[in-house]
mmCIF file of N, CA and C in Angstrom:
data_model
loop_
_atom_site.group_PDB
_atom_site.id
_atom_site.type_symbol
_atom_site.label_atom_id
_atom_site.label_comp_id
_atom_site.label_asym_id
_atom_site.label_seq_id
_atom_site.Cartn_x
_atom_site.Cartn_y
_atom_site.Cartn_z
ATOM 1 N N MET A 1 13.724 11.447 13.862
ATOM 2 C CA MET A 1 13.494 10.843 11.925
ATOM 3 C C MET A 1 12.266 10.402 12.354
ATOM 4 N N LYS A 2 11.632 9.864 11.119
ATOM 5 C CA LYS A 2 10.186 10.122 11.359
ATOM 6 C C LYS A 2 9.868 8.872 10.039
ATOM 7 N N LEU A 3 8.802 7.659 10.921
ATOM 8 C CA LEU A 3 8.620 6.492 10.215
ATOM 9 C C LEU A 3 7.987 6.851 9.781
ATOM 10 N N THR A 4 7.130 6.583 8.121
ATOM 11 C CA THR A 4 5.345 6.422 8.596
ATOM 12 C C THR A 4 5.429 5.327 7.334
ATOM 13 N N PRO A 5 4.068 4.744 7.300
ATOM 14 C CA PRO A 5 4.680 3.046 7.115
ATOM 15 C C PRO A 5 3.212 3.278 5.590
ATOM 16 N N LEU A 6 4.117 1.953 4.487
ATOM 17 C CA LEU A 6 3.213 2.479 2.939
ATOM 18 C C LEU A 6 2.228 1.023 3.193
ATOM 19 N N ALA A 7 1.370 1.757 2.389
ATOM 20 C CA ALA A 7 0.478 0.410 2.277
ATOM 21 C C ALA A 7 -0.284 -0.283 3.080
ATOM 22 N N ASP A 8 -0.555 -0.886 3.594
ATOM 23 C CA ASP A 8 -1.494 -1.265 4.637
ATOM 24 C C ASP A 8 -0.323 -1.764 5.955
ATOM 25 N N ARG A 9 0.152 -1.544 5.785
ATOM 26 C CA ARG A 9 1.396 -1.160 6.470
ATOM 27 C C ARG A 9 1.209 -0.451 7.972
ATOM 28 N N VAL A 10 1.689 -0.887 9.287
ATOM 29 C CA VAL A 10 1.345 -0.683 10.576
ATOM 30 C C VAL A 10 2.631 -0.727 11.871
ATOM 31 N N LEU A 11 2.647 0.802 11.387
ATOM 32 C CA LEU A 11 4.293 1.066 12.595
ATOM 33 C C LEU A 11 3.132 0.827 14.264
ATOM 34 N N LEU A 12 4.132 -0.386 14.904
ATOM 35 C CA LEU A 12 3.581 -0.568 16.358
ATOM 36 C C LEU A 12 5.413 0.224 17.047
ATOM 37 N N LYS A 13 4.446 -0.113 17.654
ATOM 38 C CA LYS A 13 5.369 0.314 19.218
ATOM 39 C C LYS A 13 4.889 -0.796 20.420
ATOM 40 N N PRO A 14 5.989 -1.772 21.185
ATOM 41 C CA PRO A 14 5.413 -2.658 22.643
ATOM 42 C C PRO A 14 5.334 -1.895 23.133
ATOM 43 N N VAL A 15 4.782 -2.672 24.347
ATOM 44 C CA VAL A 15 3.770 -2.294 25.481
ATOM 45 C C VAL A 15 4.527 -2.955 26.256
ATOM 46 N N GLU A 16 5.583 -2.592 26.989
ATOM 47 C CA GLU A 16 6.059 -3.007 27.747
ATOM 48 C C GLU A 16 4.950 -2.908 29.322
ATOM 49 N N ALA A 17 5.440 -4.572 29.611
ATOM 50 C CA ALA A 17 4.693 -5.228 30.876
ATOM 51 C C ALA A 17 4.952 -4.967 31.398
ATOM 52 N N MET A 18 5.204 -4.001 32.821
ATOM 53 C CA MET A 18 5.990 -4.418 34.175
ATOM 54 C C MET A 18 5.288 -5.111 35.299
ATOM 55 N N GLU A 19 5.929 -6.233 35.074
ATOM 56 C CA GLU A 19 5.730 -7.448 36.446
ATOM 57 C C GLU A 19 5.621 -6.850 37.788
ATOM 58 N N THR A 20 5.300 -7.097 38.811
ATOM 59 C CA THR A 20 5.436 -6.868 40.040
ATOM 60 C C THR A 20 4.505 -8.063 40.946
ATOM 61 N N THR A 21 5.878 -8.045 42.239
ATOM 62 C CA THR A 21 5.192 -9.352 42.935
ATOM 63 C C THR A 21 3.450 -9.254 43.786
ATOM 64 N N ALA A 22 3.045 -9.700 44.951
ATOM 65 C CA ALA A 22 2.346 -9.140 44.825
ATOM 66 C C ALA A 22 2.987 -8.219 46.642
ATOM 67 N N SER A 23 4.973 -7.704 47.527
ATOM 68 C CA SER A 23 4.396 -7.824 47.483
ATOM 69 C C SER A 23 5.669 -5.670 47.489
ATOM 70 N N GLY A 24 5.351 -5.874 45.742
ATOM 71 C CA GLY A 24 5.886 -5.506 44.490
ATOM 72 C C GLY A 24 6.978 -4.941 44.441
ATOM 73 N N ILE A 25 8.212 -6.175 44.330
ATOM 74 C CA ILE A 25 9.086 -5.865 43.862
ATOM 75 C C ILE A 25 8.544 -6.003 42.403
ATOM 76 N N ILE A 26 9.285 -4.977 41.453
ATOM 77 C CA ILE A 26 9.029 -5.430 40.153
ATOM 78 C C ILE A 26 10.018 -6.587 39.284
ATOM 79 N N LEU A 27 9.312 -7.964 38.799
ATOM 80 C CA LEU A 27 10.192 -8.693 37.897
ATOM 81 C C LEU A 27 11.294 -8.497 36.366
ATOM 82 N N SER A 28 12.793 -8.523 36.353
ATOM 83 C CA SER A 28 13.686 -8.099 35.540
ATOM 84 C C SER A 28 12.769 -8.727 34.029
ATOM 85 N N THR A 29 12.492 -7.939 32.647
ATOM 86 C CA THR A 29 12.117 -8.054 31.312
ATOM 87 C C THR A 29 12.566 -8.359 31.243
ATOM 88 N N ALA A 30 14.541 -8.531 30.917
ATOM 89 C CA ALA A 30 15.198 -9.360 30.574
ATOM 90 C C ALA A 30 15.208 -10.912 29.388
ATOM 91 N N ASN A 31 14.730 -11.760 30.314
ATOM 92 C CA ASN A 31 14.667 -13.201 29.869
ATOM 93 C C ASN A 31 13.804 -13.109 29.094
ATOM 94 N N LYS A 32 12.113 -11.338 29.045
ATOM 95 C CA LYS A 32 11.212 -12.543 28.124
ATOM 96 C C LYS A 32 11.500 -12.311 26.873
ATOM 97 N N GLU A 33 9.454 -12.465 27.162
ATOM 98 C CA GLU A 33 9.907 -13.337 24.948
ATOM 99 C C GLU A 33 9.639 -11.393 24.793
ATOM 100 N N LYS A 34 8.744 -11.277 23.348
ATOM 101 C CA LYS A 34 8.488 -10.116 23.134
ATOM 102 C C LYS A 34 6.748 -10.107 23.591
ATOM 103 N N PRO A 35 7.079 -8.776 23.951
ATOM 104 C CA PRO A 35 4.888 -8.388 23.958
ATOM 105 C C PRO A 35 4.222 -9.120 22.630
ATOM 106 N N VAL A 36 2.860 -9.321 22.701
ATOM 107 C CA VAL A 36 2.185 -9.696 21.850
ATOM 108 C C VAL A 36 0.905 -7.965 22.138
ATOM 109 N N ILE A 37 1.386 -7.324 22.775
ATOM 110 C CA ILE A 37 0.535 -6.224 22.969
ATOM 111 C C ILE A 37 1.013 -5.376 22.101
ATOM 112 N N SER A 38 0.519 -4.000 21.337
ATOM 113 C CA SER A 38 1.105 -2.687 20.644
ATOM 114 C C SER A 38 0.183 -2.214 20.855
ATOM 115 N N GLU A 39 1.051 -0.792 20.994
ATOM 116 C CA GLU A 39 -0.131 0.834 19.874
ATOM 117 C C GLU A 39 0.459 1.070 18.286
ATOM 118 N N VAL A 40 -0.686 2.437 18.023
ATOM 119 C CA VAL A 40 0.176 2.305 17.441
ATOM 120 C C VAL A 40 -0.129 3.126 17.180
ATOM 121 N N ILE A 41 1.883 3.529 16.450
ATOM 122 C CA ILE A 41 1.946 4.583 16.878
ATOM 123 C C ILE A 41 1.344 5.877 14.741
ATOM 124 N N ALA A 42 1.623 4.211 13.524
ATOM 125 C CA ALA A 42 1.529 5.231 12.497
ATOM 126 C C ALA A 42 0.509 4.259 11.610
ATOM 127 N N VAL A 43 0.120 4.784 10.951
ATOM 128 C CA VAL A 43 -0.949 4.042 9.957
ATOM 129 C C VAL A 43 -0.210 4.023 8.603
ATOM 130 N N GLY A 44 -0.762 3.516 7.946
ATOM 131 C CA GLY A 44 -0.139 3.445 5.924
ATOM 132 C C GLY A 44 -1.831 3.603 5.911
ATOM 133 N N PRO A 45 -1.587 4.092 3.745
ATOM 134 C CA PRO A 45 -3.557 4.420 3.663
ATOM 135 C C PRO A 45 -3.479 3.195 3.730
ATOM 136 N N GLY A 46 -3.464 2.500 3.445
ATOM 137 C CA GLY A 46 -3.872 1.432 2.433
ATOM 138 C C GLY A 46 -4.696 1.763 1.380
ATOM 139 N N GLY A 47 -5.492 0.902 0.649
ATOM 140 C CA GLY A 47 -5.799 1.836 -1.395
ATOM 141 C C GLY A 47 -5.025 -0.091 -1.331
ATOM 142 N N LEU A 48 -4.950 -0.301 -2.917
ATOM 143 C CA LEU A 48 -4.811 -0.917 -3.684
ATOM 144 C C LEU A 48 -3.327 -2.376 -2.999
ATOM 145 N N VAL A 49 -3.308 -3.562 -2.876
ATOM 146 C CA VAL A 49 -2.299 -3.879 -1.826
ATOM 147 C C VAL A 49 -3.539 -5.414 -3.137
ATOM 148 N N ASP A 50 -2.169 -6.276 -4.500
ATOM 149 C CA ASP A 50 -2.253 -7.358 -4.498
ATOM 150 C C ASP A 50 -3.841 -7.891 -5.119
ATOM 151 N N GLY A 51 -4.148 -6.397 -5.430
ATOM 152 C CA GLY A 51 -5.151 -6.613 -6.451
ATOM 153 C C GLY A 51 -6.168 -6.747 -5.375
ATOM 154 N N ASN A 52 -6.277 -6.676 -4.089
ATOM 155 C CA ASN A 52 -7.412 -6.291 -3.006
ATOM 156 C C ASN A 52 -7.418 -5.042 -2.714
ATOM 157 N N GLU A 53 -8.832 -4.426 -2.871
ATOM 158 C CA GLU A 53 -8.355 -3.072 -1.680
ATOM 159 C C GLU A 53 -8.921 -3.229 0.569
ATOM 160 N N VAL A 54 -7.209 -2.531 0.375
ATOM 161 C CA VAL A 54 -7.502 -2.874 1.808
ATOM 162 C C VAL A 54 -7.687 -1.783 2.721
ATOM 163 N N LYS A 55 -9.153 -1.632 3.055
ATOM 164 C CA LYS A 55 -9.546 -0.311 5.029
ATOM 165 C C LYS A 55 -8.901 -0.572 5.600
ATOM 166 N N MET A 56 -8.238 0.569 6.081
ATOM 167 C CA MET A 56 -7.166 0.531 7.563
ATOM 168 C C MET A 56 -8.643 0.360 8.312
ATOM 169 N N VAL A 57 -8.882 -0.465 9.298
ATOM 170 C CA VAL A 57 -9.373 0.051 10.498
ATOM 171 C C VAL A 57 -8.406 -0.842 11.505
ATOM 172 N N VAL A 58 -7.282 -0.154 12.113
ATOM 173 C CA VAL A 58 -6.513 0.698 13.477
ATOM 174 C C VAL A 58 -6.402 1.232 13.013
ATOM 175 N N LYS A 59 -5.861 2.732 13.863
ATOM 176 C CA LYS A 59 -5.475 3.790 14.246
ATOM 177 C C LYS A 59 -4.335 3.999 14.456
ATOM 178 N N VAL A 60 -4.252 5.491 15.017
ATOM 179 C CA VAL A 60 -2.778 6.071 16.842
ATOM 180 C C VAL A 60 -3.631 5.579 17.439
ATOM 181 N N GLY A 61 -3.303 5.077 18.131
ATOM 182 C CA GLY A 61 -3.556 5.265 19.290
ATOM 183 C C GLY A 61 -4.154 3.672 20.207
ATOM 184 N N ASP A 62 -4.258 3.561 19.500
ATOM 185 C CA ASP A 62 -4.890 1.632 19.821
ATOM 186 C C ASP A 62 -4.004 1.029 19.450
ATOM 187 N N LYS A 63 -4.507 0.001 21.387
ATOM 188 C CA LYS A 63 -3.626 -1.093 22.154
ATOM 189 C C LYS A 63 -4.582 -1.801 20.929
ATOM 190 N N VAL A 64 -3.149 -3.192 20.018
ATOM 191 C CA VAL A 64 -3.831 -4.043 18.951
ATOM 192 C C VAL A 64 -2.685 -5.677 19.728
ATOM 193 N N VAL A 65 -2.860 -6.527 19.862
ATOM 194 C CA VAL A 65 -2.640 -7.926 19.956
ATOM 195 C C VAL A 65 -2.102 -8.367 18.208
ATOM 196 N N VAL A 66 -1.164 -8.714 18.305
ATOM 197 C CA VAL A 66 -0.108 -9.406 17.128
ATOM 198 C C VAL A 66 0.298 -10.739 17.566
ATOM 199 N N ALA A 67 0.962 -11.337 17.059
ATOM 200 C CA ALA A 67 0.836 -12.419 16.635
ATOM 201 C C ALA A 67 3.036 -12.171 17.291
ATOM 202 N N LYS A 68 3.582 -13.654 18.282
ATOM 203 C CA LYS A 68 4.869 -13.501 18.514
ATOM 204 C C LYS A 68 6.046 -13.134 17.830
ATOM 205 N N TYR A 69 5.998 -13.674 16.045
ATOM 206 C CA TYR A 69 6.919 -13.445 16.172
ATOM 207 C C TYR A 69 6.226 -13.164 13.928
ATOM 208 N N ALA A 70 5.119 -12.125 14.938
ATOM 209 C CA ALA A 70 4.679 -11.513 13.485
ATOM 210 C C ALA A 70 6.093 -9.802 12.411
ATOM 211 N N GLY A 71 6.132 -8.942 11.166
ATOM 212 C CA GLY A 71 6.442 -8.330 11.237
ATOM 213 C C GLY A 71 8.021 -8.410 11.076
ATOM 214 N N THR A 72 8.589 -6.586 11.176
ATOM 215 C CA THR A 72 10.180 -6.896 11.026
ATOM 216 C C THR A 72 9.864 -5.595 11.868
ATOM 217 N N GLU A 73 11.417 -6.215 12.902
ATOM 218 C CA GLU A 73 11.876 -5.119 14.403
ATOM 219 C C GLU A 73 12.528 -3.823 13.317
ATOM 220 N N VAL A 74 12.273 -2.891 13.799
ATOM 221 C CA VAL A 74 13.181 -0.990 13.895
ATOM 222 C C VAL A 74 13.264 -0.697 14.915
ATOM 223 N N LYS A 75 14.554 -0.316 14.940
ATOM 224 C CA LYS A 75 15.364 0.801 16.191
ATOM 225 C C LYS A 75 15.150 1.613 15.432
ATOM 226 N N LEU A 76 14.588 2.887 16.329
ATOM 227 C CA LEU A 76 14.841 4.159 15.621
ATOM 228 C C LEU A 76 14.386 4.767 17.071
ATOM 229 N N ASP A 77 16.469 5.714 17.271
ATOM 230 C CA ASP A 77 16.688 7.312 18.503
ATOM 231 C C ASP A 77 16.288 6.074 19.810
ATOM 232 N N ASP A 78 16.701 5.055 19.493
ATOM 233 C CA ASP A 78 16.871 3.665 20.495
ATOM 234 C C ASP A 78 15.755 3.545 20.830
ATOM 235 N N VAL A 79 14.322 3.610 20.578
ATOM 236 C CA VAL A 79 13.198 2.893 21.021
ATOM 237 C C VAL A 79 13.277 1.711 19.368
ATOM 238 N N ASP A 80 12.610 0.666 20.106
ATOM 239 C CA ASP A 80 11.661 -0.448 19.016
ATOM 240 C C ASP A 80 11.328 -0.734 18.542
ATOM 241 N N TYR A 81 11.018 -0.678 17.263
ATOM 242 C CA TYR A 81 9.413 -0.595 17.053
ATOM 243 C C TYR A 81 9.131 -2.357 15.912
ATOM 244 N N SER A 82 8.055 -2.473 15.615
ATOM 245 C CA SER A 82 7.962 -3.473 14.241
ATOM 246 C C SER A 82 6.684 -2.819 13.573
ATOM 247 N N ILE A 83 6.502 -3.047 12.716
ATOM 248 C CA ILE A 83 6.072 -2.750 11.291
ATOM 249 C C ILE A 83 5.679 -4.324 10.983
ATOM 250 N N VAL A 84 4.176 -4.045 10.482
ATOM 251 C CA VAL A 84 3.389 -5.603 11.203
ATOM 252 C C VAL A 84 2.693 -5.311 9.263
ATOM 253 N N ARG A 85 1.626 -6.151 8.676
ATOM 254 C CA ARG A 85 1.245 -5.652 8.011
ATOM 255 C C ARG A 85 -0.254 -5.457 8.458
ATOM 256 N N GLN A 86 -1.486 -4.257 8.235
ATOM 257 C CA GLN A 86 -2.868 -4.621 9.164
ATOM 258 C C GLN A 86 -3.560 -6.958 8.975
ATOM 259 N N SER A 87 -2.811 -6.895 7.811
ATOM 260 C CA SER A 87 -3.490 -8.552 8.168
ATOM 261 C C SER A 87 -2.652 -9.474 9.480
ATOM 262 N N GLU A 88 -1.995 -8.992 10.364
ATOM 263 C CA GLU A 88 -1.341 -9.789 11.231
ATOM 264 C C GLU A 88 -1.917 -9.332 12.775
ATOM 265 N N ILE A 89 -2.257 -8.838 12.664
ATOM 266 C CA ILE A 89 -2.567 -7.735 14.114
ATOM 267 C C ILE A 89 -3.760 -9.026 14.103
ATOM 268 N N LEU A 90 -4.346 -9.209 15.492
ATOM 269 C CA LEU A 90 -5.271 -10.323 15.092
ATOM 270 C C LEU A 90 -6.548 -9.674 16.153
ATOM 271 N N ALA A 91 -5.907 -8.393 17.370
ATOM 272 C CA ALA A 91 -7.116 -8.296 17.800
ATOM 273 C C ALA A 91 -6.546 -6.626 17.853
ATOM 274 N N ILE A 92 -7.887 -6.238 17.872
ATOM 275 C CA ILE A 92 -7.727 -4.701 18.919
ATOM 276 C C ILE A 92 -7.908 -4.568 19.984
ATOM 277 N N VAL A 93 -7.296 -3.844 21.379
ATOM 278 C CA VAL A 93 -7.626 -4.168 22.643
ATOM 279 C C VAL A 93 -8.519 -3.078 23.346
ATOM 280 N N GLU A 94 -9.264 -3.216 23.785
ATOM 281 C CA GLU A 94 -10.639 -1.675 24.479
ATOM 282 C C GLU A 94 -10.956 -1.840 25.465
#
């Protein structure tokens, strides 16, 4: 199955940050909050949204920072995704 965002929406996949101690022990991520850095998987076409022309700035493959509780979470084929409006993306990580 494939998800294609509409209008100014962007499909994101959270980037799992593995945390390790100085001695190399990998820490559990079970009790952690939702990651704020995500990878752009798909981008909507933009266009006229709420009476304003929206040009899409992000592109597939970009790493972006989003607010902690932004968007709608979706699970597809056992993979967690988030769908957000482009305006909810705070920054592009370079």
